[in-house]
Tab-separated table of C-alpha atoms in Angstrom:
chain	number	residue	atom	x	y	z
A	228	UNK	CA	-28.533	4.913	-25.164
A	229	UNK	CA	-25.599	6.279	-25.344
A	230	UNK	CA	-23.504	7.662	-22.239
A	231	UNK	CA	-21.399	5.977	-19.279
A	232	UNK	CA	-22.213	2.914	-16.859
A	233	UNK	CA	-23.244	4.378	-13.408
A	234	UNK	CA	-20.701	2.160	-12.093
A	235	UNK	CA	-17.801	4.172	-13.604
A	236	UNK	CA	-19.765	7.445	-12.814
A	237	UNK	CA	-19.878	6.104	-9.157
A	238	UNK	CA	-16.137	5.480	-8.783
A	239	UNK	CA	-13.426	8.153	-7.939
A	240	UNK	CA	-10.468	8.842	-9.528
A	241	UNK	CA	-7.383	8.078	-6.777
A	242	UNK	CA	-6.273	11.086	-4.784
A	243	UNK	CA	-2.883	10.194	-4.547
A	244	UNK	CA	-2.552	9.888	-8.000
A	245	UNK	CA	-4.029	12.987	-8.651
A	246	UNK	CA	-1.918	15.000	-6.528
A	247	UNK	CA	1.042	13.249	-7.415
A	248	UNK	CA	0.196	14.616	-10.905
A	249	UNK	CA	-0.038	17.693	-10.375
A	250	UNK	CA	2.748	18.511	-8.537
A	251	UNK	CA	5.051	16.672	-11.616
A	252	UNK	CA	3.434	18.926	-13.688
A	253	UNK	CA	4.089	22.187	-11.601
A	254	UNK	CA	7.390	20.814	-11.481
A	255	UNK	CA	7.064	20.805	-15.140
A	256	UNK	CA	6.374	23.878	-15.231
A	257	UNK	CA	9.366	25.277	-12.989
A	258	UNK	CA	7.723	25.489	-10.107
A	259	UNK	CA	10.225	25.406	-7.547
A	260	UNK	CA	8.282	22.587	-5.267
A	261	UNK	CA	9.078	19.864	-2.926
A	262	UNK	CA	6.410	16.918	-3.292
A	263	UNK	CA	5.886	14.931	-0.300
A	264	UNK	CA	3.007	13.114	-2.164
A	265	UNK	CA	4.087	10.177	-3.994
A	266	UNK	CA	3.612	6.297	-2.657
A	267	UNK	CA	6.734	5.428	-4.097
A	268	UNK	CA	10.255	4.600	-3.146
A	269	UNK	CA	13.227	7.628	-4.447
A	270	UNK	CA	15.630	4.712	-5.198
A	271	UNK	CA	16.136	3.442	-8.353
A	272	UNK	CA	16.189	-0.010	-8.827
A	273	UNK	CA	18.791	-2.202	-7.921
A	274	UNK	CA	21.324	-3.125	-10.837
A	275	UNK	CA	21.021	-6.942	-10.404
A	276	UNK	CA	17.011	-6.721	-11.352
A	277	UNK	CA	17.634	-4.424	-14.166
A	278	UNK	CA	20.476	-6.820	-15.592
A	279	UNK	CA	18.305	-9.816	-15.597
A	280	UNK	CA	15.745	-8.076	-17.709
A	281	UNK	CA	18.543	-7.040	-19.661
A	282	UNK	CA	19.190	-10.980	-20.045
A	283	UNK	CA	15.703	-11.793	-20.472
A	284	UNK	CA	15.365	-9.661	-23.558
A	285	UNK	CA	18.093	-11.080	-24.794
A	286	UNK	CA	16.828	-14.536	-24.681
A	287	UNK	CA	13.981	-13.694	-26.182
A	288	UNK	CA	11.769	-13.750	-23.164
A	289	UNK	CA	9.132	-11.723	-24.864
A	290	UNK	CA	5.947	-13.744	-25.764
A	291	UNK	CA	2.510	-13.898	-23.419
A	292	UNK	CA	2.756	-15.742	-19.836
A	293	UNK	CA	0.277	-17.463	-18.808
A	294	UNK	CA	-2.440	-15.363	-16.471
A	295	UNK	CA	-1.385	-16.916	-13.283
A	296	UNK	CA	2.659	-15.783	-13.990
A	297	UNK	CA	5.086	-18.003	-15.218
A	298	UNK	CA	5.795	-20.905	-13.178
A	299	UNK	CA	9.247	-20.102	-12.314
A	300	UNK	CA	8.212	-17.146	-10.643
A	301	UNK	CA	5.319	-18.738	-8.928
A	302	UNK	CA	7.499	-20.874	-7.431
A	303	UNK	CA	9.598	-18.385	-5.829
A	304	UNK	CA	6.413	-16.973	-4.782
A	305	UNK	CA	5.625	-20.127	-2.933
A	306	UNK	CA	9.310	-20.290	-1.340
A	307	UNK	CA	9.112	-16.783	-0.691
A	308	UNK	CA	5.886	-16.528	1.289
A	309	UNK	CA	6.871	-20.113	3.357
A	310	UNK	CA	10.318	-18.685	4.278
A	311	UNK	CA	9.430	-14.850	5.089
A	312	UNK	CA	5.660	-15.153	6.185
A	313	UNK	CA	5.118	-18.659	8.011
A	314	UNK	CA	2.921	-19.267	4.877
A	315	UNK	CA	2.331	-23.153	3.490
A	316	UNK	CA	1.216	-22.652	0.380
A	317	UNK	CA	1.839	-24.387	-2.965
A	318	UNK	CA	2.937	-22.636	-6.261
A	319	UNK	CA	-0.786	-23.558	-7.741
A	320	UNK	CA	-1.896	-21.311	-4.499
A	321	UNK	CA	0.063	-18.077	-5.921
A	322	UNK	CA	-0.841	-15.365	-8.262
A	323	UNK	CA	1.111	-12.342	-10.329
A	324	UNK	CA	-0.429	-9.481	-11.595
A	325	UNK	CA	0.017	-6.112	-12.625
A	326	UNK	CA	0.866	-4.676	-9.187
A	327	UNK	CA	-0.854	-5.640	-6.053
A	328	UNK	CA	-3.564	-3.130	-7.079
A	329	UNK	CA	-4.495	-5.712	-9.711
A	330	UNK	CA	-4.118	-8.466	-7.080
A	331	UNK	CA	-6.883	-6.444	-4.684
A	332	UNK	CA	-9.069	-5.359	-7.508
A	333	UNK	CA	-9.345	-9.219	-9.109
A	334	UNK	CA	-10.334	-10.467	-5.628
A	335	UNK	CA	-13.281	-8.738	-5.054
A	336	UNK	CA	-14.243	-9.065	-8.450
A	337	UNK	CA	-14.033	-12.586	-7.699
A	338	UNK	CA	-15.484	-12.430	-4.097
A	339	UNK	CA	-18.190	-10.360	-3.983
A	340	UNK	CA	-21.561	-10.040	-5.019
A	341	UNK	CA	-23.613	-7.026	-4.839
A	342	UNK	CA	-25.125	-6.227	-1.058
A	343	UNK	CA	-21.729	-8.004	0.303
A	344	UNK	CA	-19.847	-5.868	3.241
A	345	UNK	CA	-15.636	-5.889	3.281
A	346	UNK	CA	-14.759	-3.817	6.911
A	347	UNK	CA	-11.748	-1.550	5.909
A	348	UNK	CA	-10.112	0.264	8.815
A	349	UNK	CA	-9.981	3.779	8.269
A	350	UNK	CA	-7.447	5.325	7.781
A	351	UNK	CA	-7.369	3.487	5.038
A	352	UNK	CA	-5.642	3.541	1.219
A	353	UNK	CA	-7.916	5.178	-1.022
A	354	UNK	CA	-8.125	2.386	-3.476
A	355	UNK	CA	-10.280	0.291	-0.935
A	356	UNK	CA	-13.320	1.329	-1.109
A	357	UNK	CA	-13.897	2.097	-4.551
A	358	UNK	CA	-12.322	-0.851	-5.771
A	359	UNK	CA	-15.080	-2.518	-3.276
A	360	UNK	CA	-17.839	-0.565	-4.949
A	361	UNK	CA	-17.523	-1.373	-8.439
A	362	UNK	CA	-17.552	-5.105	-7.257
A	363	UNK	CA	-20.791	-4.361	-6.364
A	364	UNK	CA	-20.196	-4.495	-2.299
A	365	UNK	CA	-20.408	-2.478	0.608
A	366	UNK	CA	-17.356	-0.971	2.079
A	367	UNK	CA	-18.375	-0.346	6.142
A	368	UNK	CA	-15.511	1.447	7.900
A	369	UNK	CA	-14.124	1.257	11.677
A	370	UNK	CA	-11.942	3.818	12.350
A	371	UNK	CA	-8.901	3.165	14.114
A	372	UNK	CA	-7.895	6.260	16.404
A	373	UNK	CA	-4.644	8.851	16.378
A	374	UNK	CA	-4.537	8.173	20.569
A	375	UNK	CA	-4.403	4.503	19.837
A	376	UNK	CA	-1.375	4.535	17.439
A	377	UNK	CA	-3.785	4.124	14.627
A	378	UNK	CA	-3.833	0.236	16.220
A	379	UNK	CA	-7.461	-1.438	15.465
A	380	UNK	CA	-9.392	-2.259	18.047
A	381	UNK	CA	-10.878	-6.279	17.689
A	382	UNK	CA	-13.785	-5.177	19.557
A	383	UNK	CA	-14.341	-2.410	17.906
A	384	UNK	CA	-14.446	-4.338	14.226
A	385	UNK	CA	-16.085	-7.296	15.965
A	386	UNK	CA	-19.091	-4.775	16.776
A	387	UNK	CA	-18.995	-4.133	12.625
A	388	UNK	CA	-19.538	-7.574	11.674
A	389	UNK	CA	-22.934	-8.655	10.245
A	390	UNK	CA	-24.557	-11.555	8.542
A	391	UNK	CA	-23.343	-9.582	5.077
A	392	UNK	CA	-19.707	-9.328	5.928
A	393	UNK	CA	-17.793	-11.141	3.270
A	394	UNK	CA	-14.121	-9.806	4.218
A	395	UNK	CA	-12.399	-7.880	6.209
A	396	UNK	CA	-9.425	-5.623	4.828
A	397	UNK	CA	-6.274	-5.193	7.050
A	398	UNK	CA	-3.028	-3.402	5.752
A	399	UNK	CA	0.324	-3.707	8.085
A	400	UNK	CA	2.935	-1.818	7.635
A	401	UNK	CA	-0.198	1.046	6.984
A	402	UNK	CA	-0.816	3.235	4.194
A	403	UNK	CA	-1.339	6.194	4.993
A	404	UNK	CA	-0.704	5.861	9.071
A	405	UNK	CA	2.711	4.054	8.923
A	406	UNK	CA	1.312	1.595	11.586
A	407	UNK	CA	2.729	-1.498	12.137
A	408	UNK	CA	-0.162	-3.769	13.854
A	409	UNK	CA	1.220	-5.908	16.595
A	410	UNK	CA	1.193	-9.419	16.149
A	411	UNK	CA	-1.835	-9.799	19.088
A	412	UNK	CA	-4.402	-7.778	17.172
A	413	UNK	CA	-3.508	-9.346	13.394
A	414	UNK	CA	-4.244	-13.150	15.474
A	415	UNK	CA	-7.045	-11.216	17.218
A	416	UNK	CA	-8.659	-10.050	14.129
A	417	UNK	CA	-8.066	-13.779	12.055
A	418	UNK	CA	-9.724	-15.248	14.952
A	419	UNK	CA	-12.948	-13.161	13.799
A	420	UNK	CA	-12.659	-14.521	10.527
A	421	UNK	CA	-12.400	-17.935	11.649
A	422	UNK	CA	-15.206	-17.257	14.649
A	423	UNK	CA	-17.402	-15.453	11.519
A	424	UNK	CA	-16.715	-17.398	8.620
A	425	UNK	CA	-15.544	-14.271	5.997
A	426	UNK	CA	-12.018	-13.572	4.346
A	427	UNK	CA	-9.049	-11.865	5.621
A	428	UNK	CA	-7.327	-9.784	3.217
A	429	UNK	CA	-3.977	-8.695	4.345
A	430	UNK	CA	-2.005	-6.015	2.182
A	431	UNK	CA	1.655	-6.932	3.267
A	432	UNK	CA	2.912	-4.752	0.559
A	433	UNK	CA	5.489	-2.777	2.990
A	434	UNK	CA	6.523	-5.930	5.205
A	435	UNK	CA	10.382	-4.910	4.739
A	436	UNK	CA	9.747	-1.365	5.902
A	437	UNK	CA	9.440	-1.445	9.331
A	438	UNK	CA	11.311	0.379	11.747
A	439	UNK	CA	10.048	-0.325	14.998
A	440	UNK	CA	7.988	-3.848	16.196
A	441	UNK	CA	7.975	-6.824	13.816
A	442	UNK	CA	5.465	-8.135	10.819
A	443	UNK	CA	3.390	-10.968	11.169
A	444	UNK	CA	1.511	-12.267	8.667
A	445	UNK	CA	-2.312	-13.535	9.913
A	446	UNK	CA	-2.794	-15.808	6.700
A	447	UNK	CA	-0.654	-18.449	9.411
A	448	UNK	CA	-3.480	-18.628	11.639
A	449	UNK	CA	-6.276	-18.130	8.999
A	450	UNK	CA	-4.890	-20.059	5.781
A	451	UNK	CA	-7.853	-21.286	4.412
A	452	UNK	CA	-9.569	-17.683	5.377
A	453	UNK	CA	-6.743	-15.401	4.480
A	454	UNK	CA	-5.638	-13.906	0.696
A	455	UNK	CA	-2.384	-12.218	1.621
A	456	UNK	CA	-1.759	-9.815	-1.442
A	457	UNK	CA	2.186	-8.136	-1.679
A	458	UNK	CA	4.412	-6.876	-4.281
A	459	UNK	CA	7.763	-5.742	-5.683
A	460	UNK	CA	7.273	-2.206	-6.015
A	461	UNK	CA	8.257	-0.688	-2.113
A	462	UNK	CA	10.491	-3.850	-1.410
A	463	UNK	CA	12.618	-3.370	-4.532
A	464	UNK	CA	12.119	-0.265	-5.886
A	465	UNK	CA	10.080	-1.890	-8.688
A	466	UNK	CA	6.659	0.623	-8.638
A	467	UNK	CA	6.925	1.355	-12.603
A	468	UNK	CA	7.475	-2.599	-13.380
A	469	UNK	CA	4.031	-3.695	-12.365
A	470	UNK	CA	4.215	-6.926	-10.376
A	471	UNK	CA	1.943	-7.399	-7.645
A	472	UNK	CA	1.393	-11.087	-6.125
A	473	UNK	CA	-0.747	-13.065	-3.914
A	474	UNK	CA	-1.583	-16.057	-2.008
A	475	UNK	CA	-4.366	-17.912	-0.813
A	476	UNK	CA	-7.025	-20.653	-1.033
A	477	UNK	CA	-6.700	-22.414	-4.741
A	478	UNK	CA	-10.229	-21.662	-5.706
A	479	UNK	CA	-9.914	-17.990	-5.181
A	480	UNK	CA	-6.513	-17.588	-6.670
A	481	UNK	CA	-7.749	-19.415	-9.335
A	482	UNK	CA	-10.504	-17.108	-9.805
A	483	UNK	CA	-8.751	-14.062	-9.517
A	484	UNK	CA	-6.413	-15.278	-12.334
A	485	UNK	CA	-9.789	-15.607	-14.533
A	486	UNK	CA	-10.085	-12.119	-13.986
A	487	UNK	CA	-6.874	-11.398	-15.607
A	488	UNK	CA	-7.062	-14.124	-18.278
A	489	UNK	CA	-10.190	-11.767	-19.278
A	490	UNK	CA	-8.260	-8.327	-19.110
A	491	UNK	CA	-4.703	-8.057	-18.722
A	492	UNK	CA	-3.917	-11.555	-19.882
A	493	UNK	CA	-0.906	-11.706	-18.175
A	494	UNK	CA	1.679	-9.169	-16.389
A	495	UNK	CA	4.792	-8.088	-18.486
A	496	UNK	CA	6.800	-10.946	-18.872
A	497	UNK	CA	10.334	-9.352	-18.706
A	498	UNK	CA	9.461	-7.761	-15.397
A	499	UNK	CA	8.360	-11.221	-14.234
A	500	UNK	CA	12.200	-12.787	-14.908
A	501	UNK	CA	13.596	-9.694	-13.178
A	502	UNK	CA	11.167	-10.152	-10.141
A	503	UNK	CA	12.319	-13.729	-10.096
A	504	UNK	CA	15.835	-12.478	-9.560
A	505	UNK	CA	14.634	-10.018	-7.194
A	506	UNK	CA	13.168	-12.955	-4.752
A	507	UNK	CA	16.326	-15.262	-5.263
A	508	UNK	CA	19.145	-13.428	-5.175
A	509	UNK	CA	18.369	-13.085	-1.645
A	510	UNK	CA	22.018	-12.075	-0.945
A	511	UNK	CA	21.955	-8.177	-3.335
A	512	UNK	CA	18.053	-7.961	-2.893
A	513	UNK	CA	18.454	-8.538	1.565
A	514	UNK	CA	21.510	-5.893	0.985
A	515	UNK	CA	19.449	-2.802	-1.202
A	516	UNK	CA	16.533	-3.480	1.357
A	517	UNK	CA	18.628	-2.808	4.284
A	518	UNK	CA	19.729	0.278	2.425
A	519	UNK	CA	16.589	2.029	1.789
A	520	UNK	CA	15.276	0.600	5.333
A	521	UNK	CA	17.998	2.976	6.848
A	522	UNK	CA	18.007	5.486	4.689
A	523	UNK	CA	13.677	6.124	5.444
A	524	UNK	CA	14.582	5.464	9.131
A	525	UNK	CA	17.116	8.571	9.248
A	526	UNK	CA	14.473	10.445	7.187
A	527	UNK	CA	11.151	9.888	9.218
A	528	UNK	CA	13.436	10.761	12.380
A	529	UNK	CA	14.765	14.068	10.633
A	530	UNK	CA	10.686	14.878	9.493
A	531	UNK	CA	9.230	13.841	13.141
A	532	UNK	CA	12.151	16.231	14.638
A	533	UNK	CA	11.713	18.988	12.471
A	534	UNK	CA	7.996	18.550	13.112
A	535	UNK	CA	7.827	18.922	16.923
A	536	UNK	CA	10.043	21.560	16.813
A	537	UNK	CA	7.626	23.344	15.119
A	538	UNK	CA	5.105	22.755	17.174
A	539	UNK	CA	2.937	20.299	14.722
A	540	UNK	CA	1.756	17.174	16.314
A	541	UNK	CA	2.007	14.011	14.278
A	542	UNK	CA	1.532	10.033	15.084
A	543	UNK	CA	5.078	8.308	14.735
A	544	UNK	CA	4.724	5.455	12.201
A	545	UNK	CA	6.683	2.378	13.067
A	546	UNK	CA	7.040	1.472	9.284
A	547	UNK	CA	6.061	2.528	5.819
A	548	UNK	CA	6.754	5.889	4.686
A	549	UNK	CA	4.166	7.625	5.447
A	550	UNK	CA	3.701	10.542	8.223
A	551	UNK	CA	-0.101	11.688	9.366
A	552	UNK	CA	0.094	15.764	9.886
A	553	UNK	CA	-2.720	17.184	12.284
A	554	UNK	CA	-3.662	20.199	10.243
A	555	UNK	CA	-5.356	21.674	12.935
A	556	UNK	CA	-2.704	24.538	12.725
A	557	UNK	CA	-2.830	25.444	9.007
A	558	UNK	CA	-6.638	25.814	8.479
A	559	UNK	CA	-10.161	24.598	9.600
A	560	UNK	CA	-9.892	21.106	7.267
A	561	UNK	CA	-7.418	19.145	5.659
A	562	UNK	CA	-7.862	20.185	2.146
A	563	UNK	CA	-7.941	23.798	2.722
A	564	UNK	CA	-4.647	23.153	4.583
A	565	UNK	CA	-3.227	21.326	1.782
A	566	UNK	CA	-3.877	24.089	-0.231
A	567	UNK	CA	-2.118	26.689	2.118
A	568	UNK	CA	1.251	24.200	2.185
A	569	UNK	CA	0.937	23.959	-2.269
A	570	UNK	CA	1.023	28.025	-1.864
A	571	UNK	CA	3.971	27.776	0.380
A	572	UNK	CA	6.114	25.554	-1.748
A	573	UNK	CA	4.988	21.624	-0.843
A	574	UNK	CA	3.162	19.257	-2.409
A	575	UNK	CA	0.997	16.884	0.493
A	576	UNK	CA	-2.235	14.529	0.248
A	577	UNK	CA	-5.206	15.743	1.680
A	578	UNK	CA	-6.531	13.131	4.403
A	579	UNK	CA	-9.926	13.205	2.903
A	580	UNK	CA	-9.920	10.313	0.948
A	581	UNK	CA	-8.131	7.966	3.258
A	582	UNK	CA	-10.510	8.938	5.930
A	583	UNK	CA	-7.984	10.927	7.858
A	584	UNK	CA	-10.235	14.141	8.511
A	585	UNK	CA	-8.247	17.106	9.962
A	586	UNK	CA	-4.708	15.354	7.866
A	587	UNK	CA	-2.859	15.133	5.125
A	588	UNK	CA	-0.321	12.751	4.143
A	589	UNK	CA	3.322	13.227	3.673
A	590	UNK	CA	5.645	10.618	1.832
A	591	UNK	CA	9.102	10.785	3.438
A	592	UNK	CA	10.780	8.553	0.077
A	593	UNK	CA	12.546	11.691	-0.690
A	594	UNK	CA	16.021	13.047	0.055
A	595	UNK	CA	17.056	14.625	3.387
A	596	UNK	CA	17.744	17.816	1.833
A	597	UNK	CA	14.091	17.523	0.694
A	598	UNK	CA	12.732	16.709	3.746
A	599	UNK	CA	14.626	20.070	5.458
A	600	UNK	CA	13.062	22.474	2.768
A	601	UNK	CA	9.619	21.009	3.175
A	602	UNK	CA	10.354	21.854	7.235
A	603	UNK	CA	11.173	25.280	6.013
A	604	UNK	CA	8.228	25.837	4.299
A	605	UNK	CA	6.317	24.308	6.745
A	606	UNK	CA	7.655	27.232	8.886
A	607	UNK	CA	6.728	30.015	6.357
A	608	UNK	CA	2.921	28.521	6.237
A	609	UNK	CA	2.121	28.202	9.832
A	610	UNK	CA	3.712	31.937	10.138
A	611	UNK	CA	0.967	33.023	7.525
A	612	UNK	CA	-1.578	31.036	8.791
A	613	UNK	CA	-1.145	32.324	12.408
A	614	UNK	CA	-1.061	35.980	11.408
């Protein structure tokens, strides 16, 4: 009797927090290493959040919220997606959780039933289709193509819908391409929502990283259709807080936050006050995203330069920060390449688990000086692996 559930047997741990892990601990270990693995930003977080957790401590802001997120907050949320998205929604149509991996993972827990098919476009974040899996539904990919900018083609997912297809995934700015889907092919795809009658879920959670091109949000032409799911963590340098958000039709957001009245209870209250002052002091928050915005702009360009000059061949992302690597040169597959560039010094993702055969991930939220070692090594490894 004894043992575990198949479902947990089934699922995979994530790659990219795997990886991540082990390079901290070869760092550890004194490994001299430069990790271009992890999803999150270098920059600390900006002084005015911090001090109004300070100030919610203070006053004693430490008891439960309620699952949904305390109604302050939600009401930012609602201001916040109507000003920056195009978004109508009401406070009662808004959700917190414990990062917008807890946003995703309560929605098709409270969407799907076994059998059900959710489209994800590959590449896609690893966390798709497992969390679709242990909700007991079918994740069918379309793969979206390096010659086409990573862009989805509507025809292409169109030719992927059946009578089982209960949502479609889309994720603009893209992890782990760095695409930024033009505003055609996001209205393009809601109209097959609309057309088919399934949800739209649209991962916004990099929206203020985007370098080149503009973000539009689909849930405008889809609102009844359309769970847009975002977070604090790129925006404002918030990953370790935890606060994830959504929006959407009342009956799903209010199912989702059954989910979490049933496991987390509620995010961490503190970090909910300091989001608040994240989303309304619009004047510091608009300043330290324009900061890091820059700052990943200069470092893409310095990692796509140092790239070409070395020959390597490599999809420009318009936002994110996130660079595809064809490891064509290194080795015969991705993972046996990321294994030659961990033997030369740096840390990368294998592509396997995002669907990006023949790649592997690098995460440009690191320091220049970073960036130029990594090209270094680079160097050394495709020396060794043309020899």
């Amino acid at each position: 009797m004894r043992g575990l559930s198949q479902r947990v047997q089934a699922m995979k741990p994530s790659a990219t927090v795997a990886v991540n892990a082990r390079a901290l601990e070869l760092r550890r270990q004194g490994v001299d290493l430069v990790a271009l693995t992890a999803g999150e930003p270098d920059f600390d977080t900006p002084e005015h959040v911090k001090e109004a957790a300070r100030r919610a401590l203070l006053a004693g802001k430490t008891k439960y919220a309620p699952p949904a997120g305390i109604p302050e907050l939600r009401e930012a949320l609602a201001e916040k997606f109507r000003r920056e998205n195009g978004l109508g929604v009401k406070p009662e149509e808004t959700l917190v959780t414990v990062g917008g991996k807890q946003a995703l993972f309560n929605l098709f827990q409270a969407i799907l039933d076994p059998g059900d098919e959710v489209i994800v476009l590959a590449p896609y974040w690893v966390s798709y289709p497992e969390m679709v899996r242990f909700a007991g539904g079918v994740p069918v990919e379309v793969e979206t193509r390096p010659e086409e900018g990573f862009i989805p083609d509507p025809e292409r997912v169109q030719r992927a819908i059946t009578p089982r297809t209960k949502a479609l995934v889309v994720n603009s700015p893209n992890n782990p391409t760095g695409a930024v889907y033009p505003k055609e092919v996001l209205e393009a795809l809601a109209r097959l929502a609309l057309e088919h009658d399934f949800y739209l879920v649209s991962d916004e959670i990099y929206e203020h990283l985007i370098y080149e091109g503009e973000h539009f949000s689909p849930g405008t032409l889809a609102p009844e259709h359309t769970i847009t799911v975002n977070g604090a963590a790129k925006a404002f340098a918030m990953t370790g807080w935890r606060i994830g958000y959504a929006c959407g039709p009342k009956a799903v957001i209010q199912a989702m936050a059954n989910v979490s009245s049933q496991s987390t209870t509620s995010p961490d209250t503190i970090a909910q006050w300091a989001t608040l002052e994240a989303l309304t002091n619009r004047e510091s928050s608009q300043a330290f995203i324009a900061m890091a915005r820059e700052a990943y702009r200069r470092r893409r360009d310095l990692l796509l330069s140092g790239l070409a000059s070395l020959g390597l061949k490599a999809v420009r992302p318009s936002g994110a920060f996130y660079v595809l690597l064809d490891t064509s040169p290194f080795a015969p597959d991705e993972i046996r390449a990321a294994e030659r560039l961990l033997e030369a010094g740096v840390a990368v993702v294998p592509g396997t688990d995002f669907a990006a055969y023949g790649h592997v991930r690098l995460s440009y939220a690191t320091s220049e000086a970073q960036l130029q070692k990594a090209l270094e090594r680079f160097a050394e490894a495709l020396s060794r692996a043309q020899v």
